[in-house]
CSV table of C-alpha atoms in Angstrom, one decimal:
chain,number,residue,atom,x,y,z
A,1,MET,CA,146.5,30.1,69.4
A,2,ARG,CA,143.9,32.0,67.4
A,3,LEU,CA,142.7,31.9,63.8
A,4,TYR,CA,141.2,35.0,62.3
A,5,GLU,CA,140.7,36.9,59.0
A,6,LYS,CA,142.5,40.1,58.1
A,7,GLU,CA,142.1,42.2,55.0
A,8,ILE,CA,145.3,43.5,53.4
A,9,ILE,CA,145.1,46.0,50.6
A,10,ILE,CA,148.0,45.6,48.2
A,11,PRO,CA,149.0,47.9,45.3
A,12,VAL,CA,148.5,46.3,41.8
A,13,THR,CA,151.7,45.1,40.2
A,14,LYS,CA,152.3,46.0,36.6
A,15,ASN,CA,150.4,43.7,34.2
A,16,HIS,CA,149.8,41.3,37.2
A,17,GLN,CA,153.2,39.7,36.4
A,18,ASP,CA,154.7,37.2,39.0
A,19,LEU,CA,151.5,37.7,41.0
A,20,LEU,CA,152.1,34.8,43.3
A,21,ALA,CA,155.5,35.9,44.4
A,22,PHE,CA,154.4,39.5,44.6
A,23,LEU,CA,151.5,38.6,46.9
A,24,GLU,CA,153.8,36.5,49.1
A,25,ALA,CA,156.2,39.3,49.7
A,26,SER,CA,153.5,41.9,50.2
A,27,ILE,CA,151.5,39.8,52.7
A,28,ASN,CA,154.5,38.7,54.7
A,29,SER,CA,155.7,42.3,55.0
A,30,ASP,CA,152.4,43.2,56.6
A,31,LEU,CA,152.3,40.4,59.2
A,32,LYS,CA,153.6,40.3,62.7
A,33,GLY,CA,156.2,37.8,63.8
A,34,ASN,CA,153.5,35.6,65.5
A,35,GLU,CA,151.2,35.4,62.5
A,36,ILE,CA,151.3,32.8,59.7
A,37,PRO,CA,148.9,32.7,56.7
A,38,VAL,CA,146.7,29.6,56.3
A,39,ARG,CA,144.3,30.7,53.6
A,40,LEU,CA,143.8,33.6,51.2
A,41,ALA,CA,141.5,35.0,48.6
A,42,ILE,CA,141.6,38.1,46.4
A,43,THR,CA,138.1,39.3,46.8
A,44,LYS,CA,138.4,42.3,44.6
A,45,THR,CA,140.8,43.8,42.0
A,46,ASP,CA,140.5,47.4,40.8
A,47,ASN,CA,142.8,49.6,38.9
A,48,GLN,CA,145.0,50.3,41.9
A,49,HIS,CA,144.7,47.6,44.5
A,50,TYR,CA,144.2,43.9,45.3
A,51,HIS,CA,141.8,43.4,48.2
A,52,VAL,CA,143.1,40.3,49.9
A,53,GLU,CA,141.5,38.5,52.8
A,54,VAL,CA,144.0,36.3,54.6
A,55,GLY,CA,143.2,33.7,57.2
A,56,LEU,CA,146.0,33.9,59.9
A,57,LEU,CA,147.2,31.5,62.6
A,58,CYS,CA,148.5,33.5,65.5
A,59,SER,CA,150.5,32.5,68.6
A,60,GLU,CA,149.5,34.4,71.7
A,61,GLY,CA,152.3,33.1,73.9
A,62,PRO,CA,155.8,31.6,73.7
A,63,GLU,CA,154.6,28.5,72.0
A,64,LYS,CA,156.0,27.8,68.5
A,65,LEU,CA,153.5,27.9,65.7
A,66,PRO,CA,153.0,24.4,64.3
A,67,LEU,CA,153.0,25.2,60.6
A,68,ASN,CA,156.4,24.3,59.1
A,69,GLU,CA,155.7,25.1,55.5
A,70,SER,CA,154.5,28.3,53.9
A,71,ILE,CA,151.3,28.2,51.9
A,72,PHE,CA,153.2,30.1,49.2
A,73,ARG,CA,155.8,27.3,48.7
A,74,PHE,CA,155.7,26.5,45.0
A,75,ASN,CA,157.3,23.7,42.8
A,76,HIS,CA,156.9,24.2,39.1
A,77,ARG,CA,155.7,21.1,37.3
A,78,LYS,CA,158.2,20.0,34.7
A,79,LEU,CA,155.7,18.5,32.3
A,80,GLU,CA,152.0,17.5,31.9
A,81,ASN,CA,151.2,13.9,32.1
A,82,THR,CA,148.6,13.3,29.3
A,83,GLU,CA,147.9,9.6,29.9
A,84,LYS,CA,144.8,10.4,32.0
A,85,PHE,CA,142.5,13.4,32.2
A,86,ASN,CA,142.2,14.6,35.8
A,87,ALA,CA,140.1,17.7,36.7
A,88,VAL,CA,139.9,19.8,39.8
A,89,LEU,CA,136.4,21.2,40.5
A,90,LEU,CA,136.5,24.1,43.0
A,91,ILE,CA,133.7,26.1,44.5
A,92,PRO,CA,135.2,28.2,47.3
A,93,THR,CA,133.5,28.2,50.7
A,94,GLY,CA,131.8,31.2,52.0
A,95,ILE,CA,131.4,33.2,48.8
A,96,ASN,CA,127.7,32.6,48.3
A,97,ALA,CA,128.1,30.8,45.0
A,98,ASP,CA,124.7,30.3,43.3
A,99,LEU,CA,125.7,26.7,42.6
A,100,GLY,CA,127.7,24.9,45.3
A,101,GLY,CA,127.3,27.7,47.9
A,102,HIS,CA,124.9,26.0,50.2
A,103,SER,CA,124.4,22.4,51.4
A,104,GLY,CA,126.2,20.1,49.0
A,105,ASP,CA,124.2,21.5,46.0
A,106,GLY,CA,127.3,21.0,43.9
A,107,GLY,CA,126.9,17.2,44.1
A,108,PRO,CA,124.9,16.8,40.9
A,109,LEU,CA,127.5,18.9,39.1
A,110,SER,CA,130.4,16.7,40.5
A,111,ARG,CA,128.6,13.6,39.2
A,112,LEU,CA,128.2,15.0,35.8
A,113,MET,CA,131.7,16.3,35.5
A,114,ALA,CA,133.1,13.0,36.7
A,115,THR,CA,131.8,11.4,33.5
A,116,VAL,CA,134.3,13.2,31.4
A,117,CYS,CA,137.3,12.6,33.7
A,118,ASP,CA,139.4,9.7,34.7
A,119,THR,CA,139.5,11.4,38.2
A,120,LEU,CA,137.6,14.4,39.5
A,121,ILE,CA,139.3,16.1,42.5
A,122,THR,CA,136.9,18.2,44.5
A,123,HIS,CA,136.4,19.4,48.1
A,124,PRO,CA,133.9,19.0,50.9
A,125,ASN,CA,132.0,22.3,50.1
A,126,VAL,CA,130.9,20.8,46.8
A,127,VAL,CA,129.5,17.5,47.9
A,128,ASN,CA,128.8,17.8,51.7
A,129,ALA,CA,125.0,17.8,52.2
A,130,ALA,CA,124.5,16.9,55.9
A,131,ASP,CA,123.4,13.3,55.7
A,132,VAL,CA,124.1,13.0,52.0
A,133,ASN,CA,127.4,12.8,50.1
A,134,GLU,CA,127.0,11.7,46.4
A,135,LEU,CA,130.7,11.9,45.6
A,136,PRO,CA,131.1,10.0,42.3
A,137,ASP,CA,133.0,6.7,42.2
A,138,ASN,CA,136.0,8.3,40.4
A,139,GLY,CA,135.9,11.4,42.7
A,140,LEU,CA,138.5,12.3,45.3
A,141,TYR,CA,137.3,14.2,48.4
A,142,VAL,CA,140.2,16.6,49.2
A,143,GLU,CA,140.3,19.4,51.8
A,144,GLY,CA,140.7,22.9,50.3
A,145,SER,CA,144.2,23.6,51.5
A,146,VAL,CA,145.4,20.2,50.2
A,147,ILE,CA,144.0,21.1,46.7
A,148,SER,CA,146.0,24.3,46.9
A,149,ARG,CA,149.2,22.4,47.8
A,150,LEU,CA,148.5,19.9,45.0
A,151,LEU,CA,148.3,22.7,42.4
A,152,MET,CA,151.3,24.5,43.9
A,153,GLY,CA,153.2,21.3,43.3
A,154,THR,CA,154.2,20.5,46.9
A,155,VAL,CA,152.0,17.4,47.5
A,156,GLY,CA,150.6,14.5,45.7
A,157,LEU,CA,147.5,12.4,46.3
A,158,GLN,CA,147.5,8.7,46.8
A,159,LYS,CA,144.2,6.8,46.4
A,160,VAL,CA,143.4,4.6,49.4
A,161,ARG,CA,141.0,1.7,50.0
A,162,SER,CA,139.9,3.2,53.3
A,163,ASN,CA,141.0,5.4,56.2
A,164,ARG,CA,140.9,5.1,59.9
A,165,VAL,CA,138.7,8.1,60.8
A,166,ALA,CA,138.9,9.6,64.3
A,167,LEU,CA,135.9,11.7,65.5
A,168,ILE,CA,136.9,14.6,67.7
A,169,MET,CA,133.8,16.2,69.2
A,170,ASP,CA,132.8,18.8,71.8
A,171,ASP,CA,131.6,17.4,75.0
A,172,HIS,CA,128.4,19.2,74.6
A,173,GLU,CA,126.5,20.7,77.6
A,174,VAL,CA,123.3,19.1,76.2
A,175,ARG,CA,123.6,15.3,76.6
A,176,ASP,CA,121.2,14.5,73.7
A,177,ILE,CA,123.4,16.4,71.2
A,178,SER,CA,126.5,14.6,72.3
A,179,GLU,CA,124.7,11.3,72.0
A,180,HIS,CA,123.3,12.1,68.5
A,181,THR,CA,126.9,12.8,67.4
A,182,ILE,CA,128.2,9.5,68.8
A,183,ASN,CA,125.2,7.7,67.1
A,184,SER,CA,126.2,9.2,63.8
A,185,ALA,CA,129.6,7.6,64.1
A,186,SER,CA,128.0,4.3,65.0
A,187,THR,CA,125.7,4.6,62.0
A,188,ALA,CA,128.6,5.1,59.6
A,189,ARG,CA,130.3,2.0,61.1
A,190,ALA,CA,127.2,-0.2,60.8
A,191,ALA,CA,125.8,1.1,57.5
A,192,PHE,CA,128.9,1.4,55.2
A,193,GLY,CA,131.8,-0.1,57.2
A,194,LEU,CA,133.6,3.0,58.4
A,195,ASP,CA,136.7,2.3,60.5
A,196,CYS,CA,136.3,4.7,63.3
A,197,PRO,CA,138.8,3.5,66.0
A,198,ILE,CA,138.2,6.4,68.4
A,199,VAL,CA,135.8,9.1,69.4
A,200,VAL,CA,137.2,11.7,71.6
A,201,LYS,CA,135.0,14.0,73.7
A,202,VAL,CA,136.8,17.3,74.3
A,203,THR,CA,136.1,19.3,77.4
A,204,ASP,CA,138.7,22.0,76.8
A,205,LYS,CA,137.1,23.2,73.7
A,206,ILE,CA,138.1,25.5,70.9
A,207,GLY,CA,135.8,28.5,70.4
A,208,MET,CA,134.5,29.0,66.8
A,209,TYR,CA,132.7,32.2,65.8
A,210,ALA,CA,131.2,32.8,62.4
A,211,GLU,CA,131.4,36.3,61.0
A,212,TYR,CA,131.0,38.2,57.7
A,213,SER,CA,133.8,40.2,56.1
A,214,ASP,CA,132.9,44.0,56.3
A,215,SER,CA,134.4,44.6,52.8
A,216,SER,CA,133.4,41.6,50.7
A,217,GLY,CA,130.5,40.1,52.6
A,218,CYS,CA,132.1,36.7,52.5
A,219,ALA,CA,131.7,34.3,55.4
A,220,VAL,CA,134.8,34.3,57.6
A,221,GLY,CA,135.3,34.0,61.4
A,222,ARG,CA,137.7,33.4,64.2
A,223,ILE,CA,138.8,30.5,66.3
A,224,ASP,CA,140.1,30.7,69.8
A,225,ASN,CA,142.2,28.2,71.8
A,226,LEU,CA,143.2,26.1,68.8
A,227,GLU,CA,146.0,24.6,70.9
A,228,ASN,CA,143.3,22.6,72.8
A,229,LEU,CA,142.4,20.7,69.6
A,230,ILE,CA,146.0,20.4,68.5
A,231,ASP,CA,147.0,18.8,71.8
A,232,VAL,CA,144.2,16.2,71.5
A,233,LEU,CA,145.2,15.3,68.0
A,234,LYS,CA,148.8,15.0,68.9
A,235,GLU,CA,147.9,12.6,71.8
A,236,HIS,CA,146.0,10.3,69.5
A,237,ARG,CA,148.0,10.8,66.3
A,238,ASP,CA,148.8,7.1,65.9
A,239,LYS,CA,145.1,6.1,65.8
A,240,PHE,CA,143.9,7.9,62.7
A,241,ASP,CA,144.5,8.6,59.0
A,242,ALA,CA,141.8,11.2,58.7
A,243,VAL,CA,139.9,13.3,61.2
A,244,ALA,CA,136.3,14.3,61.5
A,245,LEU,CA,135.6,17.3,63.7
A,246,ALA,CA,132.3,18.2,65.3
A,247,SER,CA,132.0,21.4,67.4
A,248,THR,CA,129.7,24.3,68.0
A,249,ILE,CA,130.0,27.5,66.0
A,250,LYS,CA,128.6,30.6,67.6
A,251,VAL,CA,126.4,32.8,65.4
A,252,PRO,CA,123.6,35.3,66.3
A,253,LYS,CA,120.5,33.3,67.3
A,254,SER,CA,118.5,34.7,64.4
A,255,TYR,CA,120.8,33.2,61.8
A,256,HIS,CA,119.5,29.7,62.4
A,257,LYS,CA,116.1,30.7,61.0
A,258,ASP,CA,117.2,33.5,58.7
A,259,TYR,CA,119.5,31.2,56.7
A,260,PHE,CA,116.6,29.0,55.7
A,261,LEU,CA,114.0,31.8,55.2
A,262,LYS,CA,116.1,34.6,53.7
A,263,GLU,CA,118.7,35.0,51.0
A,264,MET,CA,122.0,35.0,52.9
A,265,THR,CA,125.5,33.6,52.6
A,266,ASN,CA,126.0,30.4,54.6
A,267,PRO,CA,127.6,31.8,57.7
A,268,TRP,CA,129.2,28.6,59.0
A,269,GLY,CA,131.4,27.5,56.0
A,270,GLY,CA,134.1,30.2,56.2
A,271,VAL,CA,135.2,29.5,59.7
A,272,GLU,CA,135.0,25.7,59.1
A,273,ALA,CA,137.4,26.2,56.2
A,274,MET,CA,139.8,28.1,58.4
A,275,LEU,CA,139.8,25.2,60.9
A,276,THR,CA,140.3,22.4,58.4
A,277,HIS,CA,142.9,24.3,56.4
A,278,SER,CA,144.9,24.5,59.6
A,279,ILE,CA,144.4,20.9,60.8
A,280,SER,CA,145.2,19.4,57.4
A,281,SER,CA,148.3,21.5,57.1
A,282,ILE,CA,149.6,20.8,60.6
A,283,PHE,CA,149.0,17.1,60.6
A,284,ASN,CA,149.1,16.4,56.9
A,285,VAL,CA,145.9,14.4,57.0
A,286,PRO,CA,142.4,14.8,55.4
A,287,SER,CA,140.0,16.6,57.7
A,288,ALA,CA,136.4,17.9,57.6
A,289,HIS,CA,134.1,19.6,60.0
A,290,ALA,CA,130.4,19.4,60.9
A,291,PRO,CA,128.8,22.0,63.2
A,292,MET,CA,127.1,20.8,66.3
A,293,MET,CA,123.7,22.2,67.2
A,294,GLU,CA,124.1,24.9,69.9
A,295,SER,CA,121.0,23.9,71.8
A,296,LEU,CA,117.9,21.7,71.8
A,297,GLU,CA,115.9,24.8,70.9
A,298,ILE,CA,117.9,25.2,67.7
A,299,LEU,CA,117.8,21.4,67.0
A,300,ASN,CA,114.0,21.5,67.2
A,301,LEU,CA,113.6,24.7,65.2
A,302,SER,CA,110.7,24.6,62.8
A,303,VAL,CA,111.5,26.2,59.4
A,304,GLY,CA,108.9,24.7,57.2
A,305,VAL,CA,109.5,23.8,53.5
A,306,VAL,CA,112.8,25.5,52.5
A,307,GLU,CA,114.6,26.2,49.3
A,308,PRO,CA,115.9,23.0,47.8
A,309,ARG,CA,119.6,24.0,48.0
A,310,LYS,CA,119.3,24.2,51.8
A,311,ALA,CA,116.9,21.3,52.4
A,312,ALA,CA,119.6,18.8,53.5
A,313,GLU,CA,120.5,20.9,56.5
A,314,ALA,CA,116.8,21.3,57.5
A,315,VAL,CA,116.4,17.5,57.9
A,316,SER,CA,119.7,16.6,59.6
A,317,VAL,CA,120.5,16.3,63.2
A,318,THR,CA,124.3,16.2,63.2
A,319,TYR,CA,125.4,17.0,59.6
A,320,LEU,CA,128.1,14.4,60.1
A,321,HIS,CA,127.3,11.5,57.7
A,322,CYS,CA,128.6,13.4,54.7
A,323,VAL,CA,131.9,14.0,56.5
A,324,PHE,CA,132.3,10.3,57.3
A,325,LYS,CA,131.4,9.3,53.8
A,326,GLY,CA,134.0,11.7,52.3
A,327,LEU,CA,136.8,11.0,54.7
A,328,HIS,CA,136.4,7.2,54.4
A,329,ARG,CA,138.4,7.2,51.1
A,330,SER,CA,139.9,10.6,51.1
A,331,PRO,CA,143.4,10.2,49.5
A,332,ARG,CA,146.6,10.1,51.5
A,333,ILE,CA,148.7,13.3,51.3
A,334,ILE,CA,152.1,12.6,49.9
A,335,ASP,CA,154.7,15.3,50.6
A,336,ASP,CA,157.8,13.5,49.4
A,337,ASP,CA,158.2,14.6,45.8
A,338,ALA,CA,160.3,11.5,45.1
A,339,LEU,CA,157.1,9.5,45.2
A,340,PHE,CA,155.2,11.7,42.7
A,341,ASP,CA,156.1,9.5,39.8
A,342,TYR,CA,154.4,6.4,41.2
A,343,SER,CA,151.4,5.3,39.1
A,344,ASN,CA,148.9,5.6,42.0
A,345,VAL,CA,150.0,9.1,43.0
A,346,ILE,CA,148.4,12.2,41.4
A,347,SER,CA,150.6,15.3,41.4
A,348,ALA,CA,150.4,18.7,39.7
A,349,SER,CA,151.8,17.1,36.6
A,350,ASP,CA,148.7,14.9,36.4
A,351,VAL,CA,146.1,17.8,36.6
A,352,SER,CA,144.5,18.5,33.3
A,353,CYS,CA,142.3,21.5,34.2
A,354,LEU,CA,140.8,23.5,37.0
A,355,ILE,CA,137.1,24.6,37.0
A,356,ILE,CA,136.0,27.6,39.1
A,357,PRO,CA,133.2,30.1,39.4
A,358,ASP,CA,134.2,33.2,37.4
A,359,GLY,CA,136.0,35.9,39.4
A,360,CYS,CA,137.6,33.6,42.0
A,361,VAL,CA,141.2,34.2,42.6
A,362,GLY,CA,143.0,32.3,45.4
A,363,LEU,CA,146.0,30.1,45.6
A,364,PRO,CA,144.5,27.4,43.3
A,365,THR,CA,143.9,29.9,40.5
A,366,LEU,CA,147.3,31.5,41.0
A,367,ALA,CA,149.0,28.1,41.0
A,368,ALA,CA,147.2,27.0,37.8
A,369,LEU,CA,148.3,30.3,36.2
A,370,GLU,CA,151.9,29.6,37.1
A,371,GLN,CA,151.8,25.9,36.2
A,372,GLY,CA,150.1,26.4,32.8
A,373,ILE,CA,147.1,24.4,33.9
A,374,PRO,CA,144.0,25.4,31.9
A,375,VAL,CA,141.4,27.2,33.9
A,376,ILE,CA,137.7,27.1,33.0
A,377,ALA,CA,135.7,29.9,34.7
A,378,VAL,CA,131.9,29.8,34.8
A,379,ARG,CA,129.9,33.0,34.6
A,380,GLU,CA,126.6,31.6,35.6
A,381,ASN,CA,127.9,30.6,39.0
A,382,LYS,CA,127.6,34.1,40.4
A,383,ASN,CA,129.3,34.9,43.7
A,384,LEU,CA,130.8,37.7,45.8
A,385,MET,CA,134.3,37.7,44.2
A,386,LYS,CA,135.0,40.8,42.0
A,387,ASN,CA,138.0,40.0,39.8
A,388,ASN,CA,138.4,40.0,36.1
A,389,LEU,CA,140.3,36.8,35.2
A,390,GLU,CA,141.0,38.1,31.7
A,391,ASP,CA,143.3,40.7,33.2
A,392,LEU,CA,145.7,38.0,34.5
A,393,PRO,CA,148.6,37.0,32.4
A,394,PHE,CA,147.4,33.5,31.3
A,395,ALA,CA,149.2,32.0,28.4
A,396,PRO,CA,147.2,31.7,25.2
A,397,GLY,CA,144.7,28.8,25.4
A,398,LYS,CA,144.9,28.5,29.2
A,399,LEU,CA,141.9,30.5,30.2
A,400,PHE,CA,138.4,29.7,29.1
A,401,ILE,CA,135.4,31.8,30.3
A,402,VAL,CA,132.1,30.1,29.6
A,403,ASP,CA,128.5,30.8,30.4
A,404,ASN,CA,127.6,27.7,32.3
A,405,TYR,CA,128.8,24.3,33.5
A,406,LEU,CA,127.3,22.5,30.5
A,407,GLU,CA,129.5,24.6,28.3
A,408,ALA,CA,132.5,24.0,30.7
A,409,ILE,CA,132.1,20.2,30.1
A,410,GLY,CA,132.3,20.8,26.4
A,411,VAL,CA,135.6,22.7,26.9
A,412,MET,CA,136.9,19.9,29.1
A,413,GLN,CA,136.1,17.4,26.3
A,414,ALA,CA,137.8,19.7,23.7
A,415,ILE,CA,140.9,19.9,25.9
A,416,LYS,CA,140.9,16.1,26.4
A,417,ALA,CA,140.5,15.5,22.6
A,418,GLY,CA,143.1,18.1,21.6
A,419,VAL,CA,140.6,20.1,19.5
A,420,ALA,CA,141.0,23.8,19.3
A,421,LEU,CA,137.7,25.5,20.3
A,422,GLU,CA,137.7,27.9,17.4
A,423,THR,CA,137.7,25.0,14.9
A,424,VAL,CA,134.2,23.9,16.1
A,425,ARG,CA,132.7,27.4,15.9
A,426,ARG,CA,131.6,29.4,12.9
A,427,PRO,CA,132.6,31.6,11.2
A,428,LEU,CA,136.0,30.0,11.1
A,429,ALA,CA,138.8,32.7,10.9
A,430,GLY,CA,141.3,32.7,8.0
A,431,THR,CA,144.6,30.9,8.5
A,432,ASN,CA,147.5,33.1,9.5
A,433,VAL,CA,150.3,32.8,6.9
A,434,TYR,CA,153.6,34.2,8.3
A,435,PRO,CA,154.9,36.3,5.4
A,436,GLU,CA,151.5,37.9,4.8
A,437,LEU,CA,151.1,38.6,8.5
A,438,ARG,CA,154.5,40.1,8.7
A,439,GLU,CA,153.8,42.4,5.8
A,440,GLU,CA,150.6,43.5,7.3
A,441,ILE,CA,152.3,44.4,10.6
A,442,ILE,CA,155.0,46.4,8.7
A,443,ASP,CA,152.3,48.3,6.8
A,444,ASN,CA,150.5,49.1,10.1
A,445,ILE,CA,153.8,50.4,11.6
A,446,ILE,CA,154.4,52.7,8.6
A,447,LYS,CA,150.9,54.1,8.8
A,448,LEU,CA,151.3,54.8,12.6
A,449,ARG,CA,154.6,56.6,12.0
A,450,ALA,CA,153.0,58.7,9.2
A,451,ARG,CA,150.4,60.1,11.6
């Protein structure tokens, strides 16, 4: 089995109506019988087309593809539960976001946003910083595809006290690198009490290759021989509640230094997201990945004092501790909607808002649009996506475009308090009175007809 990215150019539908269903039909009509979508992003919208990058799982033989549910499956939430205020903070992987696009540099933001929420739901790209993971106490560490499924209304999240976390790692040719990886698991067990019942060294490895999209410049990639990893996980399925993955990712040798010394999109994140999207969807468990060093030469590479956003990666050996810390209490994935009403399960009905960098359109944004979940888009977090969210058919009061995350927190507080934003800005517009408004409309129609 292989994972890879494909760009599909789709004609724009009128007024962007029913966009989720339209994209599903258009993408499925373009695929072969042995391809299944696992991830998608609209990287650019112009007057004529959506430029869609789709991550595909492909069978290369007679084996049945292991995904039983379409990523487009959607259940409309019947109501919004307003007893608690739960927010989703999303910074997509591989889009070179100014904030949150490097090594866990969205961590301070997650801690700040968590102070105005009952629960903050976020994903590894925001808080994973090699040996550091400062997920707030009321934060939930949720893999990206699971966030999509949550907003699509097909799964809920149940908080847990802890998970049994299996480590599946490459049996690296360099013994020191394998030993560092095992020592990372031991550190997590000894230092914060991680339950790691099994470490599996895989000799029949998958092949991970980081690439950049020719059209958007986003980090993407491909994965070969995925069935090798799936077989290992099936063999040990009864031993874990969450899975940490450590394997090498092939990139041009120059990337290892260029990433620290030049301005470039993190090349590893895109292919990591493709892997974890697939594993979490197939096994319905939390998952996260840390890249293994390719060689001792790269491990010992001297890069000097680097930009602060990338510094965590410059001082780590395995990048694994953030993964263990996040997976330790990552919520259980509940796919039985009969359980969504339980008090300790968060479903789409319990999501109060979604916060994204401006221009980002993927399944979470489209799901929020369909569910009537308010979306707060932040201009200051510049990235590679080229979409105008104001063109999408959001209901009134469901899209807020703000300059920065500090302003976004103000909008969150206003939504939580039930205060209309225009009432705390000046000048305050006059109150619309129906008969007067009606007469004004009629007058305008008469004037237009007279022309």
